[in-house]
């Protein structure tokens, strides 16, 4: 099947200046006949049937003389028809042609009113004829436009995004542009020299590069932590070969070296805790004996022995 690259009907703009000139311009009695020359017209409609009958039958010539008579005949028939739905508010001399709205519809005779099904709507603006898009086409176009705009917005926001370990995620702030008058009023003494400008630009570039490297290093460190954070290494790595494994060190030396005695308090200051104990010691002193002699110890007698008299 051969495919054609013709645009859709709602993207076509049709005009025929010579035809508009032949019928005496576009007005109320000629707008439907001018529309009949466009590619939007259906040759099987009731409009084409009445027009062909009026040309070959003089008794029906009055039907095409005015739009009111032509549309009155269409309303008596059933089937596909093109009828003026809206006309310009002002159609006097010098008012222009305005906008004509023509509906493509199907009429079915019913009681008390006819059933009308509208298939499409067309606009006649000057000598140009357009087809109105459907609601589905409008929504589809709007959704595509919104999606495209959001795609560009996300790309721009991604380029402006920055991250640092101290501040986290952020966005670059564009420098404010000063007015030309403010720049002209600035003194020349504060204007930096070209070398100073170059050094400043170089410093800013280095700062930006260092910030980018720090951010990348922090992200890499965080990634390593998330990937290997649960792993650990032995305090005493195992060395050797299968069958002869041994620890590099037992770890006792390190522990002994780290152990230290606490600092002793050698001061002889009285403390509140030692005073009550001294009072208790004074209460347990033995009574003194007269003449300063100590009390003789009493010997214990052995069992079974009797004392002898001298």
Short mmCIF file of C-alpha atoms in Angstrom, two decimals:
data_model
loop_
_atom_site.label_atom_id
_atom_site.label_comp_id
_atom_site.label_asym_id
_atom_site.label_seq_id
_atom_site.Cartn_x
_atom_site.Cartn_y
_atom_site.Cartn_z
CA UNK A 1 0.00 0.00 0.00
CA UNK A 2 1.47 3.35 -1.04
CA UNK A 3 1.82 5.90 1.70
CA UNK A 4 1.35 9.61 1.08
CA UNK A 5 3.10 12.39 2.97
CA UNK A 6 0.07 14.65 2.97
CA UNK A 7 -0.37 16.69 6.17
CA UNK A 8 -3.40 16.03 8.37
CA UNK A 9 -6.55 18.05 7.52
CA UNK A 10 -6.33 20.21 10.66
CA UNK A 11 -2.90 21.47 9.53
CA UNK A 12 -4.03 22.63 6.07
CA UNK A 13 -4.69 26.26 5.17
CA UNK A 14 -6.69 26.57 1.94
CA UNK A 15 -7.42 29.74 -0.04
CA UNK A 16 -8.54 30.57 -3.61
CA UNK A 17 -8.42 34.32 -4.33
CA UNK A 18 -9.61 33.99 -7.94
CA UNK A 19 -12.68 32.01 -6.91
CA UNK A 20 -13.50 34.56 -4.22
CA UNK A 21 -13.24 37.30 -6.86
CA UNK A 22 -15.45 35.36 -9.31
CA UNK A 23 -18.33 34.95 -6.85
CA UNK A 24 -18.16 38.62 -5.85
CA UNK A 25 -16.36 38.22 -2.54
CA UNK A 26 -17.16 36.18 0.52
CA UNK A 27 -20.47 37.20 2.07
CA UNK A 28 -23.60 35.59 3.51
CA UNK A 29 -24.90 34.26 0.14
CA UNK A 30 -21.55 33.01 -1.17
CA UNK A 31 -19.69 31.58 1.85
CA UNK A 32 -21.10 28.06 1.41
CA UNK A 33 -20.31 27.99 -2.32
CA UNK A 34 -16.77 29.23 -1.67
CA UNK A 35 -16.37 26.48 0.94
CA UNK A 36 -17.60 23.91 -1.64
CA UNK A 37 -14.40 24.53 -3.67
CA UNK A 38 -12.09 23.54 -0.77
CA UNK A 39 -10.70 20.03 -0.15
CA UNK A 40 -12.75 19.87 3.07
CA UNK A 41 -16.03 19.62 1.10
CA UNK A 42 -17.75 16.25 0.61
CA UNK A 43 -19.21 15.79 -2.89
CA UNK A 44 -21.77 13.29 -1.60
CA UNK A 45 -23.41 15.76 0.82
CA UNK A 46 -26.85 17.29 0.44
CA UNK A 47 -25.21 20.63 -0.41
CA UNK A 48 -23.78 19.16 -3.63
CA UNK A 49 -27.12 17.52 -4.50
CA UNK A 50 -29.13 20.77 -4.14
CA UNK A 51 -26.51 22.80 -6.02
CA UNK A 52 -26.45 20.40 -8.99
CA UNK A 53 -30.26 20.22 -9.11
CA UNK A 54 -30.58 24.03 -9.05
CA UNK A 55 -28.16 24.42 -11.97
CA UNK A 56 -30.06 22.05 -14.27
CA UNK A 57 -33.60 22.77 -12.99
CA UNK A 58 -34.74 26.40 -13.40
CA UNK A 59 -37.59 25.84 -10.94
CA UNK A 60 -35.01 25.32 -8.14
CA UNK A 61 -32.74 28.24 -9.06
CA UNK A 62 -34.18 30.35 -6.25
CA UNK A 63 -32.73 27.91 -3.70
CA UNK A 64 -29.17 29.03 -4.43
CA UNK A 65 -29.91 32.74 -4.63
CA UNK A 66 -29.85 33.31 -0.86
CA UNK A 67 -28.33 31.42 2.06
CA UNK A 68 -31.60 31.39 3.97
CA UNK A 69 -33.41 29.55 1.15
CA UNK A 70 -30.49 27.14 0.67
CA UNK A 71 -30.29 26.23 4.36
CA UNK A 72 -34.09 26.00 4.58
CA UNK A 73 -33.98 23.29 1.88
CA UNK A 74 -31.17 21.48 3.73
CA UNK A 75 -33.23 21.37 6.92
CA UNK A 76 -35.99 19.54 5.06
CA UNK A 77 -33.62 16.74 4.05
CA UNK A 78 -31.81 14.07 6.10
CA UNK A 79 -28.20 13.10 5.65
CA UNK A 80 -24.76 14.75 5.54
CA UNK A 81 -24.73 18.55 5.21
CA UNK A 82 -22.57 21.66 5.64
CA UNK A 83 -24.32 24.54 7.36
CA UNK A 84 -23.29 27.91 8.81
CA UNK A 85 -23.18 27.58 12.62
CA UNK A 86 -22.01 31.12 13.39
CA UNK A 87 -21.58 34.27 11.34
CA UNK A 88 -19.71 37.53 11.99
CA UNK A 89 -21.39 39.97 14.35
CA UNK A 90 -21.02 42.87 11.89
CA UNK A 91 -21.14 42.39 8.13
CA UNK A 92 -21.68 45.94 6.92
CA UNK A 93 -19.54 47.73 4.31
CA UNK A 94 -15.95 48.14 5.45
CA UNK A 95 -16.39 45.73 8.36
CA UNK A 96 -14.40 42.95 6.70
CA UNK A 97 -15.43 39.37 6.28
CA UNK A 98 -15.05 38.40 9.95
CA UNK A 99 -15.04 34.74 11.00
CA UNK A 100 -17.52 32.22 9.61
CA UNK A 101 -18.02 28.90 11.43
CA UNK A 102 -19.25 25.98 9.31
CA UNK A 103 -20.26 22.61 10.76
CA UNK A 104 -20.09 19.27 9.01
CA UNK A 105 -23.00 17.34 10.46
CA UNK A 106 -25.50 14.55 9.88
CA UNK A 107 -29.21 15.32 10.19
CA UNK A 108 -31.76 12.67 11.05
CA UNK A 109 -35.45 13.46 11.02
CA UNK A 110 -36.98 12.99 14.44
CA UNK A 111 -40.02 14.30 16.34
CA UNK A 112 -40.28 16.95 17.67
CA UNK A 113 -36.69 18.01 16.77
CA UNK A 114 -34.18 16.62 14.33
CA UNK A 115 -31.17 14.67 15.62
CA UNK A 116 -27.90 16.33 14.63
CA UNK A 117 -24.44 14.78 14.94
CA UNK A 118 -21.52 17.19 14.36
CA UNK A 119 -18.44 15.56 12.77
CA UNK A 120 -16.11 18.54 12.25
CA UNK A 121 -15.93 22.33 12.46
CA UNK A 122 -14.29 24.73 9.97
CA UNK A 123 -13.37 28.41 10.10
CA UNK A 124 -13.48 30.83 7.17
CA UNK A 125 -11.30 33.86 7.95
CA UNK A 126 -11.04 36.19 5.01
CA UNK A 127 -10.09 33.97 2.06
CA UNK A 128 -8.51 31.30 4.29
CA UNK A 129 -10.27 28.15 5.45
CA UNK A 130 -9.06 26.11 8.42
CA UNK A 131 -10.23 22.91 10.09
CA UNK A 132 -10.62 23.06 13.85
CA UNK A 133 -8.62 20.38 15.69
CA UNK A 134 -10.38 17.88 17.90
CA UNK A 135 -10.16 17.93 21.70
CA UNK A 136 -8.01 14.79 21.66
CA UNK A 137 -5.51 16.42 19.29
CA UNK A 138 -5.31 19.54 21.47
CA UNK A 139 -4.70 17.54 24.65
CA UNK A 140 -2.12 15.37 22.92
CA UNK A 141 -0.23 18.41 21.62
CA UNK A 142 -0.31 20.09 25.03
CA UNK A 143 0.98 16.96 26.74
CA UNK A 144 3.85 16.63 24.27
CA UNK A 145 4.75 20.29 24.79
CA UNK A 146 4.70 19.92 28.58
CA UNK A 147 6.77 16.74 28.44
CA UNK A 148 9.38 18.38 26.23
CA UNK A 149 9.59 21.43 28.51
CA UNK A 150 9.95 19.23 31.61
CA UNK A 151 12.71 17.24 29.93
CA UNK A 152 14.69 20.42 29.25
CA UNK A 153 14.02 21.67 32.80
CA UNK A 154 15.33 18.46 34.41
CA UNK A 155 18.48 18.55 32.25
CA UNK A 156 19.18 22.17 33.21
CA UNK A 157 18.55 21.46 36.91
CA UNK A 158 20.89 18.46 36.79
CA UNK A 159 23.70 20.60 35.38
CA UNK A 160 23.20 23.25 38.07
CA UNK A 161 23.16 20.74 40.93
CA UNK A 162 26.15 20.55 43.28
CA UNK A 163 27.01 18.47 46.35
CA UNK A 164 29.47 18.93 49.17
CA UNK A 165 30.04 16.94 52.39
CA UNK A 166 29.38 20.01 54.54
CA UNK A 167 26.30 21.44 52.82
CA UNK A 168 24.88 18.43 50.99
CA UNK A 169 22.92 18.94 47.79
CA UNK A 170 22.50 22.43 46.41
CA UNK A 171 22.27 24.44 43.21
CA UNK A 172 24.63 26.92 41.66
CA UNK A 173 23.58 30.55 42.07
CA UNK A 174 24.06 32.75 39.02
CA UNK A 175 25.93 35.97 39.81
CA UNK A 176 23.83 39.12 39.76
CA UNK A 177 24.50 41.39 36.79
CA UNK A 178 25.11 44.99 37.73
CA UNK A 179 23.70 47.80 35.68
CA UNK A 180 25.83 49.60 33.12
CA UNK A 181 25.38 52.88 34.99
CA UNK A 182 26.75 51.38 38.20
CA UNK A 183 29.78 50.06 36.35
CA UNK A 184 30.39 53.48 34.77
CA UNK A 185 30.16 55.27 38.12
CA UNK A 186 32.73 53.00 39.78
CA UNK A 187 36.11 54.63 40.35
CA UNK A 188 39.06 53.57 38.29
CA UNK A 189 41.18 53.12 41.41
CA UNK A 190 39.19 50.08 42.48
CA UNK A 191 39.32 48.53 39.04
CA UNK A 192 41.70 45.56 39.11
CA UNK A 193 44.50 45.27 36.59
CA UNK A 194 44.40 42.62 33.86
CA UNK A 195 46.93 40.51 35.76
CA UNK A 196 44.85 40.74 38.92
CA UNK A 197 41.79 39.72 36.97
CA UNK A 198 43.68 36.78 35.53
CA UNK A 199 44.93 35.71 38.96
CA UNK A 200 41.46 36.03 40.41
CA UNK A 201 39.96 33.99 37.60
CA UNK A 202 42.67 31.35 38.05
CA UNK A 203 42.04 31.19 41.80
CA UNK A 204 38.30 30.83 41.27
CA UNK A 205 38.90 28.11 38.70
CA UNK A 206 41.20 26.23 41.10
CA UNK A 207 38.65 26.61 43.88
CA UNK A 208 35.90 25.24 41.65
CA UNK A 209 38.10 22.33 40.54
CA UNK A 210 39.09 21.54 44.16
CA UNK A 211 35.44 21.66 45.23
CA UNK A 212 34.52 19.29 42.43
CA UNK A 213 37.36 16.92 43.42
CA UNK A 214 36.32 17.02 47.09
CA UNK A 215 32.74 16.27 46.16
CA UNK A 216 33.81 13.38 43.94
CA UNK A 217 36.12 12.00 46.66
CA UNK A 218 33.37 12.23 49.27
CA UNK A 219 30.93 10.43 46.99
CA UNK A 220 33.53 7.74 46.29
CA UNK A 221 34.21 7.32 50.03
CA UNK A 222 30.52 7.06 50.78
CA UNK A 223 30.11 4.47 48.03
CA UNK A 224 32.97 2.39 49.50
CA UNK A 225 31.40 2.67 52.95
CA UNK A 226 28.02 1.51 51.66
CA UNK A 227 29.65 -1.39 49.77
CA UNK A 228 32.19 -2.61 52.34
CA UNK A 229 30.93 -1.05 55.57
CA UNK A 230 29.97 -4.43 57.07
CA UNK A 231 33.35 -6.04 56.40
CA UNK A 232 36.28 -5.97 58.86
CA UNK A 233 39.93 -7.10 59.09
CA UNK A 234 41.57 -9.26 61.74
CA UNK A 235 43.65 -7.50 64.36
CA UNK A 236 46.34 -10.16 63.89
CA UNK A 237 46.59 -10.98 60.20
CA UNK A 238 47.33 -14.60 59.33
CA UNK A 239 50.47 -15.25 57.30
CA UNK A 240 52.12 -18.29 55.86
CA UNK A 241 51.01 -21.01 53.51
CA UNK A 242 48.45 -23.81 53.80
CA UNK A 243 49.51 -26.11 56.63
CA UNK A 244 51.81 -23.51 58.19
CA UNK A 245 49.53 -20.62 59.07
CA UNK A 246 50.53 -18.49 62.05
CA UNK A 247 49.61 -15.12 63.49
CA UNK A 248 51.93 -12.19 62.88
CA UNK A 249 51.68 -11.14 66.58
CA UNK A 250 49.68 -12.17 69.62
CA UNK A 251 48.90 -8.63 70.58
CA UNK A 252 50.13 -9.03 74.20
CA UNK A 253 53.08 -6.70 73.80
CA UNK A 254 50.91 -3.92 72.59
CA UNK A 255 48.51 -4.44 75.46
CA UNK A 256 51.31 -4.55 78.08
CA UNK A 257 52.86 -1.42 76.74
CA UNK A 258 49.60 0.39 76.90
CA UNK A 259 48.89 -0.65 80.53
CA UNK A 260 50.10 2.04 83.02
CA UNK A 261 49.70 2.40 86.77
CA UNK A 262 47.44 5.14 88.00
CA UNK A 263 49.05 8.18 89.60
CA UNK A 264 49.24 7.82 93.38
CA UNK A 265 48.31 10.70 95.65
CA UNK A 266 51.31 11.14 98.01
CA UNK A 267 50.02 14.23 99.76
CA UNK A 268 49.32 14.04 103.50
CA UNK A 269 46.23 16.15 103.49
CA UNK A 270 43.54 15.15 105.90
CA UNK A 271 40.46 13.78 104.31
CA UNK A 272 36.98 13.68 105.65
CA UNK A 273 36.91 9.90 105.37
CA UNK A 274 40.01 9.26 107.56
CA UNK A 275 38.92 11.29 110.58
CA UNK A 276 36.08 9.02 111.77
CA UNK A 277 38.41 6.03 111.79
CA UNK A 278 40.90 7.80 114.14
CA UNK A 279 38.17 8.53 116.65
CA UNK A 280 37.27 4.86 116.77
CA UNK A 281 40.91 3.95 117.47
CA UNK A 282 41.09 6.28 120.48
CA UNK A 283 38.06 4.60 122.04
CA UNK A 284 39.77 1.17 122.08
CA UNK A 285 42.85 2.20 124.29
CA UNK A 286 43.64 0.00 127.36
CA UNK A 287 43.64 1.54 130.87
CA UNK A 288 47.00 2.52 132.29
CA UNK A 289 48.44 0.60 135.33
CA UNK A 290 49.84 2.34 138.45
CA UNK A 291 53.56 2.96 138.83
CA UNK A 292 53.87 2.81 135.14
CA UNK A 293 54.38 -0.97 135.16
CA UNK A 294 52.85 -3.06 132.57
CA UNK A 295 50.42 -5.76 133.55
CA UNK A 296 51.94 -9.19 134.04
CA UNK A 297 50.69 -11.90 131.85
CA UNK A 298 49.00 -14.76 133.59
CA UNK A 299 50.40 -18.21 132.97
CA UNK A 300 48.05 -20.97 132.13
CA UNK A 301 48.21 -24.18 134.19
CA UNK A 302 48.64 -27.48 132.47
CA UNK A 303 45.93 -30.08 133.01
CA UNK A 304 46.83 -32.94 135.51
CA UNK A 305 49.60 -31.04 137.28
CA UNK A 306 49.25 -29.97 140.92
CA UNK A 307 51.17 -27.13 142.45
CA UNK A 308 53.85 -28.00 145.05
CA UNK A 309 54.30 -26.13 148.28
CA UNK A 310 57.67 -24.63 149.03
#
